[in-house]
Amino acid sequence: DAKTTQPPSMDCAEGRAANLPCNHSTISGNEYVYWYRQIHSQGPQYIIHGLKNNETNEMASLIITEDRKSSTLILPHATLRDTAVYYCIVRSHMRETSGSRLTFGEGTQLTVNP
Amino acid sequence: DADVTQTPRNRITKTGKRIMLECSQTKGHDRMYWYRQDPGLGLRLIYYSFDVKDINKGEISDGYSVSRQAQAKFSLSLESAIPNQTALYFCATSTGVVREQYFGPGTRLTVT
């Protein structure tokens, strides 16, 4: 699976949009971009994923650049409860023999301030 | 009620003891996973199961064993616990169609 690079930390004001970047310059054509988050010591929580097109769900939006080498997770109206470590993961749906392992990197610590 | 539950949530045990961590899910997913998380190392896969008759080793299976008693239940055992197995353990589920994994709340295990 492709390696990802994220900033170690970011701050955001409550009520504002949080834009979390992720670089994945070695992504291959069949690899998806996934985002998870982990609130301190809780189980990781799935947020969203996409392949080429931008995606939106009730939690967030995912913007993938046309060359697919980077993406941005957008939390449109951040709340204090969105404070967490956010992980960008790139993985193929075809590598089932690897156990569909999720490889979490260092992630980005997002702190939402009042 | 939570879709993925883990018991116990916290456990302190002594070196050499056998311990079992249990995971149950009500999501109806066929795939289940056990991970451990250590500070600075992210999540590492211990074992995974694609259905009741399918058990596979992950990247760090030594010292662990698992049992898939039913589609909804997946247990992790430490036959003889050692201090470096002190970690946060997570169970997760997924399906072959919906690839995202859903995690339980975790079990904090301390081996003294």
CSV table of C-alpha atoms in Angstrom, one decimal:
chain,number,residue,atom,x,y,z
A,1,ASP,CA,0.0,0.0,0.0
A,2,ALA,CA,1.1,3.5,-0.8
A,3,LYS,CA,2.8,5.6,1.9
A,4,THR,CA,1.0,8.7,3.1
A,5,THR,CA,2.3,11.9,4.6
A,6,GLN,CA,0.3,14.1,7.0
A,7,PRO,CA,1.2,17.1,9.1
A,8,PRO,CA,1.7,16.1,12.8
A,9,SER,CA,-0.8,18.6,14.2
A,10,MET,CA,-3.3,21.2,13.3
A,11,ASP,CA,-5.6,23.6,15.2
A,12,CYS,CA,-9.0,24.7,14.2
A,13,ALA,CA,-11.6,27.1,15.8
A,14,GLU,CA,-14.9,25.6,16.8
A,15,GLY,CA,-17.5,26.1,14.1
A,16,ARG,CA,-15.0,26.7,11.4
A,17,ALA,CA,-14.1,24.2,8.7
A,18,ALA,CA,-11.1,21.9,9.4
A,19,ASN,CA,-9.1,21.0,6.3
A,20,LEU,CA,-6.7,18.1,6.8
A,21,PRO,CA,-4.2,17.4,4.0
A,22,CYS,CA,-2.7,14.1,3.0
A,23,ASN,CA,0.0,13.4,0.4
A,24,HIS,CA,0.1,10.0,-1.3
A,25,SER,CA,2.3,10.6,-4.3
A,26,THR,CA,3.0,6.9,-4.9
A,27,ILE,CA,-0.7,5.9,-5.0
A,28,SER,CA,-1.5,3.4,-7.7
A,29,GLY,CA,-4.6,3.2,-9.9
A,30,ASN,CA,-6.5,0.7,-7.9
A,31,GLU,CA,-5.8,2.1,-4.4
A,32,TYR,CA,-8.5,3.9,-2.4
A,33,VAL,CA,-8.0,6.8,0.0
A,34,TYR,CA,-9.5,6.1,3.5
A,35,TRP,CA,-9.8,8.4,6.5
A,36,TYR,CA,-10.2,7.2,10.0
A,37,ARG,CA,-10.0,9.1,13.3
A,38,GLN,CA,-9.2,8.0,16.8
A,39,ILE,CA,-10.3,9.9,19.9
A,40,HIS,CA,-7.9,9.4,22.7
A,41,SER,CA,-7.6,5.6,23.4
A,42,GLN,CA,-11.0,4.9,21.8
A,43,GLY,CA,-11.4,2.5,18.9
A,44,PRO,CA,-10.6,4.1,15.5
A,45,GLN,CA,-13.7,5.4,13.7
A,46,TYR,CA,-14.2,5.2,9.9
A,47,ILE,CA,-15.0,8.5,8.3
A,48,ILE,CA,-15.0,8.3,4.6
A,49,HIS,CA,-13.2,6.9,1.6
A,50,GLY,CA,-12.9,7.5,-2.2
A,51,LEU,CA,-11.1,6.4,-5.3
A,52,LYS,CA,-11.2,9.3,-7.8
A,53,ASN,CA,-14.2,11.4,-7.3
A,54,ASN,CA,-14.9,13.7,-4.4
A,55,GLU,CA,-17.1,12.2,-1.7
A,56,THR,CA,-19.4,13.5,0.9
A,57,ASN,CA,-21.2,11.9,3.8
A,58,GLU,CA,-22.8,13.0,7.0
A,59,MET,CA,-19.4,13.3,8.7
A,60,ALA,CA,-17.1,14.9,6.2
A,61,SER,CA,-16.1,15.6,2.6
A,62,LEU,CA,-13.1,14.1,0.8
A,63,ILE,CA,-11.5,16.0,-2.0
A,64,ILE,CA,-9.0,14.1,-4.1
A,65,THR,CA,-6.8,15.9,-6.6
A,66,GLU,CA,-7.1,15.0,-10.3
A,67,ASP,CA,-3.7,13.3,-10.3
A,68,ARG,CA,-4.7,11.5,-7.1
A,69,LYS,CA,-1.4,12.4,-5.4
A,70,SER,CA,-3.0,14.2,-2.6
A,71,SER,CA,-6.3,14.6,-0.8
A,72,THR,CA,-8.0,16.8,1.8
A,73,LEU,CA,-10.5,15.8,4.4
A,74,ILE,CA,-12.9,18.5,5.3
A,75,LEU,CA,-14.9,18.7,8.5
A,76,PRO,CA,-17.3,21.5,7.6
A,77,HIS,CA,-18.2,22.8,11.0
A,78,ALA,CA,-15.7,21.5,13.6
A,79,THR,CA,-16.8,20.9,17.1
A,80,LEU,CA,-14.8,20.2,20.3
A,81,ARG,CA,-15.8,16.5,19.9
A,82,ASP,CA,-13.9,16.4,16.6
A,83,THR,CA,-10.6,16.7,18.5
A,84,ALA,CA,-8.8,13.5,17.6
A,85,VAL,CA,-5.9,12.0,15.6
A,86,TYR,CA,-6.9,11.7,11.9
A,87,TYR,CA,-5.4,9.0,9.8
A,88,CYS,CA,-5.1,9.0,6.0
A,89,ILE,CA,-4.7,5.4,4.7
A,90,VAL,CA,-4.2,4.3,1.1
A,91,ARG,CA,-5.1,0.7,0.3
A,92,SER,CA,-6.2,-1.6,-2.5
A,93,HIS,CA,-9.4,-3.5,-2.4
A,94,MET,CA,-7.7,-6.2,-4.4
A,95,ARG,CA,-5.2,-7.3,-1.7
A,96,GLU,CA,-7.6,-9.5,0.3
A,97,THR,CA,-4.9,-12.0,0.9
A,98,SER,CA,-3.1,-9.5,3.1
A,99,GLY,CA,-6.0,-9.6,5.4
A,100,SER,CA,-7.2,-6.1,4.5
A,101,ARG,CA,-4.8,-4.8,7.1
A,102,LEU,CA,-5.1,-1.2,7.9
A,103,THR,CA,-1.7,0.5,8.1
A,104,PHE,CA,-2.0,3.5,10.4
A,105,GLY,CA,0.8,6.0,10.2
A,106,GLU,CA,1.4,8.9,12.6
A,107,GLY,CA,-1.7,10.8,11.6
A,108,THR,CA,-2.6,14.4,12.3
A,109,GLN,CA,-3.6,15.5,15.8
A,110,LEU,CA,-6.5,17.9,15.2
A,111,THR,CA,-7.3,20.2,18.2
A,112,VAL,CA,-10.5,22.1,18.0
A,113,ASN,CA,-10.4,25.2,20.2
A,114,PRO,CA,-13.4,27.0,21.7
B,1,ASP,CA,-26.1,-0.7,22.1
B,2,ALA,CA,-22.6,-0.8,20.6
B,3,ASP,CA,-22.2,-2.8,17.4
B,4,VAL,CA,-18.8,-4.1,18.4
B,5,THR,CA,-18.2,-4.9,22.0
B,6,GLN,CA,-15.1,-6.1,23.8
B,7,THR,CA,-14.6,-7.7,27.2
B,8,PRO,CA,-13.0,-7.0,29.5
B,9,ARG,CA,-12.3,-3.3,29.0
B,10,ASN,CA,-9.3,-3.3,31.3
B,11,ARG,CA,-7.3,-6.2,32.7
B,12,ILE,CA,-4.2,-6.5,34.8
B,13,THR,CA,-2.5,-9.9,34.8
B,14,LYS,CA,0.7,-11.4,35.9
B,15,THR,CA,3.5,-12.9,33.7
B,16,GLY,CA,2.8,-16.5,32.7
B,17,LYS,CA,-1.0,-16.3,33.1
B,18,ARG,CA,-3.4,-17.3,30.4
B,19,ILE,CA,-5.9,-14.6,29.4
B,20,MET,CA,-8.7,-14.4,26.9
B,21,LEU,CA,-10.1,-11.2,25.3
B,22,GLU,CA,-13.5,-11.5,23.8
B,23,CYS,CA,-15.1,-9.7,20.9
B,24,SER,CA,-18.8,-9.7,19.8
B,25,GLN,CA,-20.5,-7.9,17.0
B,26,THR,CA,-24.1,-7.4,16.0
B,27,LYS,CA,-23.3,-5.9,12.6
B,28,GLY,CA,-23.7,-9.2,10.7
B,29,HIS,CA,-20.2,-8.8,9.3
B,30,ASP,CA,-18.3,-11.9,8.2
B,31,ARG,CA,-14.8,-10.6,8.7
B,32,MET,CA,-13.2,-10.0,12.1
B,33,TYR,CA,-9.8,-8.7,13.1
B,34,TRP,CA,-7.6,-8.4,16.2
B,35,TYR,CA,-5.1,-5.5,16.4
B,36,ARG,CA,-2.8,-4.2,19.1
B,37,GLN,CA,-1.8,-0.6,19.5
B,38,ASP,CA,1.4,0.6,21.2
B,39,PRO,CA,2.4,4.2,21.7
B,40,GLY,CA,4.2,5.4,18.5
B,41,LEU,CA,3.7,2.2,16.6
B,42,GLY,CA,0.2,2.6,15.3
B,43,LEU,CA,-2.1,-0.4,14.9
B,44,ARG,CA,-0.6,-3.9,14.2
B,45,LEU,CA,-2.6,-6.8,12.9
B,46,ILE,CA,-2.5,-9.9,15.1
B,47,TYR,CA,-5.0,-12.3,13.5
B,48,TYR,CA,-7.9,-12.0,11.1
B,49,SER,CA,-10.8,-14.2,10.0
B,50,PHE,CA,-12.9,-14.0,6.9
B,51,ASP,CA,-15.5,-16.5,8.1
B,52,VAL,CA,-16.0,-19.0,10.8
B,53,LYS,CA,-13.7,-21.6,9.2
B,54,ASP,CA,-11.1,-19.2,8.1
B,55,ILE,CA,-8.3,-18.0,10.5
B,56,ASN,CA,-5.2,-16.3,9.4
B,57,LYS,CA,-2.1,-14.9,11.0
B,58,GLY,CA,-1.4,-11.2,10.8
B,59,GLU,CA,2.0,-9.5,11.2
B,60,ILE,CA,2.5,-10.2,14.9
B,61,SER,CA,0.8,-13.5,15.8
B,62,ASP,CA,3.5,-15.0,17.9
B,63,GLY,CA,2.4,-15.5,21.5
B,64,TYR,CA,-1.3,-15.2,20.5
B,65,SER,CA,-4.1,-17.6,19.4
B,66,VAL,CA,-7.6,-17.0,18.3
B,67,SER,CA,-11.0,-18.8,18.1
B,68,ARG,CA,-13.9,-17.9,15.9
B,69,GLN,CA,-16.7,-19.5,17.8
B,70,ALA,CA,-19.5,-18.1,15.6
B,71,GLN,CA,-19.8,-15.4,13.0
B,72,ALA,CA,-20.4,-12.9,15.7
B,73,LYS,CA,-17.7,-13.9,18.1
B,74,PHE,CA,-13.9,-13.8,17.8
B,75,SER,CA,-11.7,-14.4,20.9
B,76,LEU,CA,-8.0,-13.6,21.3
B,77,SER,CA,-5.9,-15.7,23.8
B,78,LEU,CA,-2.5,-15.0,25.3
B,79,GLU,CA,-1.4,-18.5,26.4
B,80,SER,CA,1.4,-17.3,28.7
B,81,ALA,CA,1.3,-13.5,29.0
B,82,ILE,CA,4.5,-11.5,29.0
B,83,PRO,CA,5.1,-7.9,29.9
B,84,ASN,CA,5.8,-6.8,26.3
B,85,GLN,CA,2.2,-7.8,25.5
B,86,THR,CA,1.0,-4.8,27.5
B,87,ALA,CA,-0.9,-2.8,25.0
B,88,LEU,CA,-4.3,-1.6,23.9
B,89,TYR,CA,-6.1,-4.3,21.9
B,90,PHE,CA,-8.8,-3.6,19.4
B,91,CYS,CA,-11.3,-5.9,17.6
B,92,ALA,CA,-12.7,-4.8,14.3
B,93,THR,CA,-15.2,-6.1,11.7
B,94,SER,CA,-15.9,-5.6,8.0
B,95,THR,CA,-17.6,-7.2,5.1
B,96,GLY,CA,-16.2,-8.2,1.7
B,97,VAL,CA,-18.5,-5.6,0.1
B,98,VAL,CA,-18.1,-2.7,2.5
B,99,ARG,CA,-14.4,-2.5,3.1
B,100,GLU,CA,-14.3,0.0,6.0
B,101,GLN,CA,-13.6,-1.6,9.3
B,102,TYR,CA,-15.6,-0.9,12.5
B,103,PHE,CA,-13.7,-1.0,15.7
B,104,GLY,CA,-14.6,-2.0,19.2
B,105,PRO,CA,-13.9,0.2,22.2
B,106,GLY,CA,-10.6,-1.6,23.0
B,107,THR,CA,-9.2,-3.6,25.9
B,108,ARG,CA,-6.3,-2.1,27.9
B,109,LEU,CA,-4.2,-5.0,29.0
B,110,THR,CA,-1.3,-4.7,31.5
B,111,VAL,CA,1.0,-7.6,32.1
B,112,THR,CA,3.1,-7.2,35.3
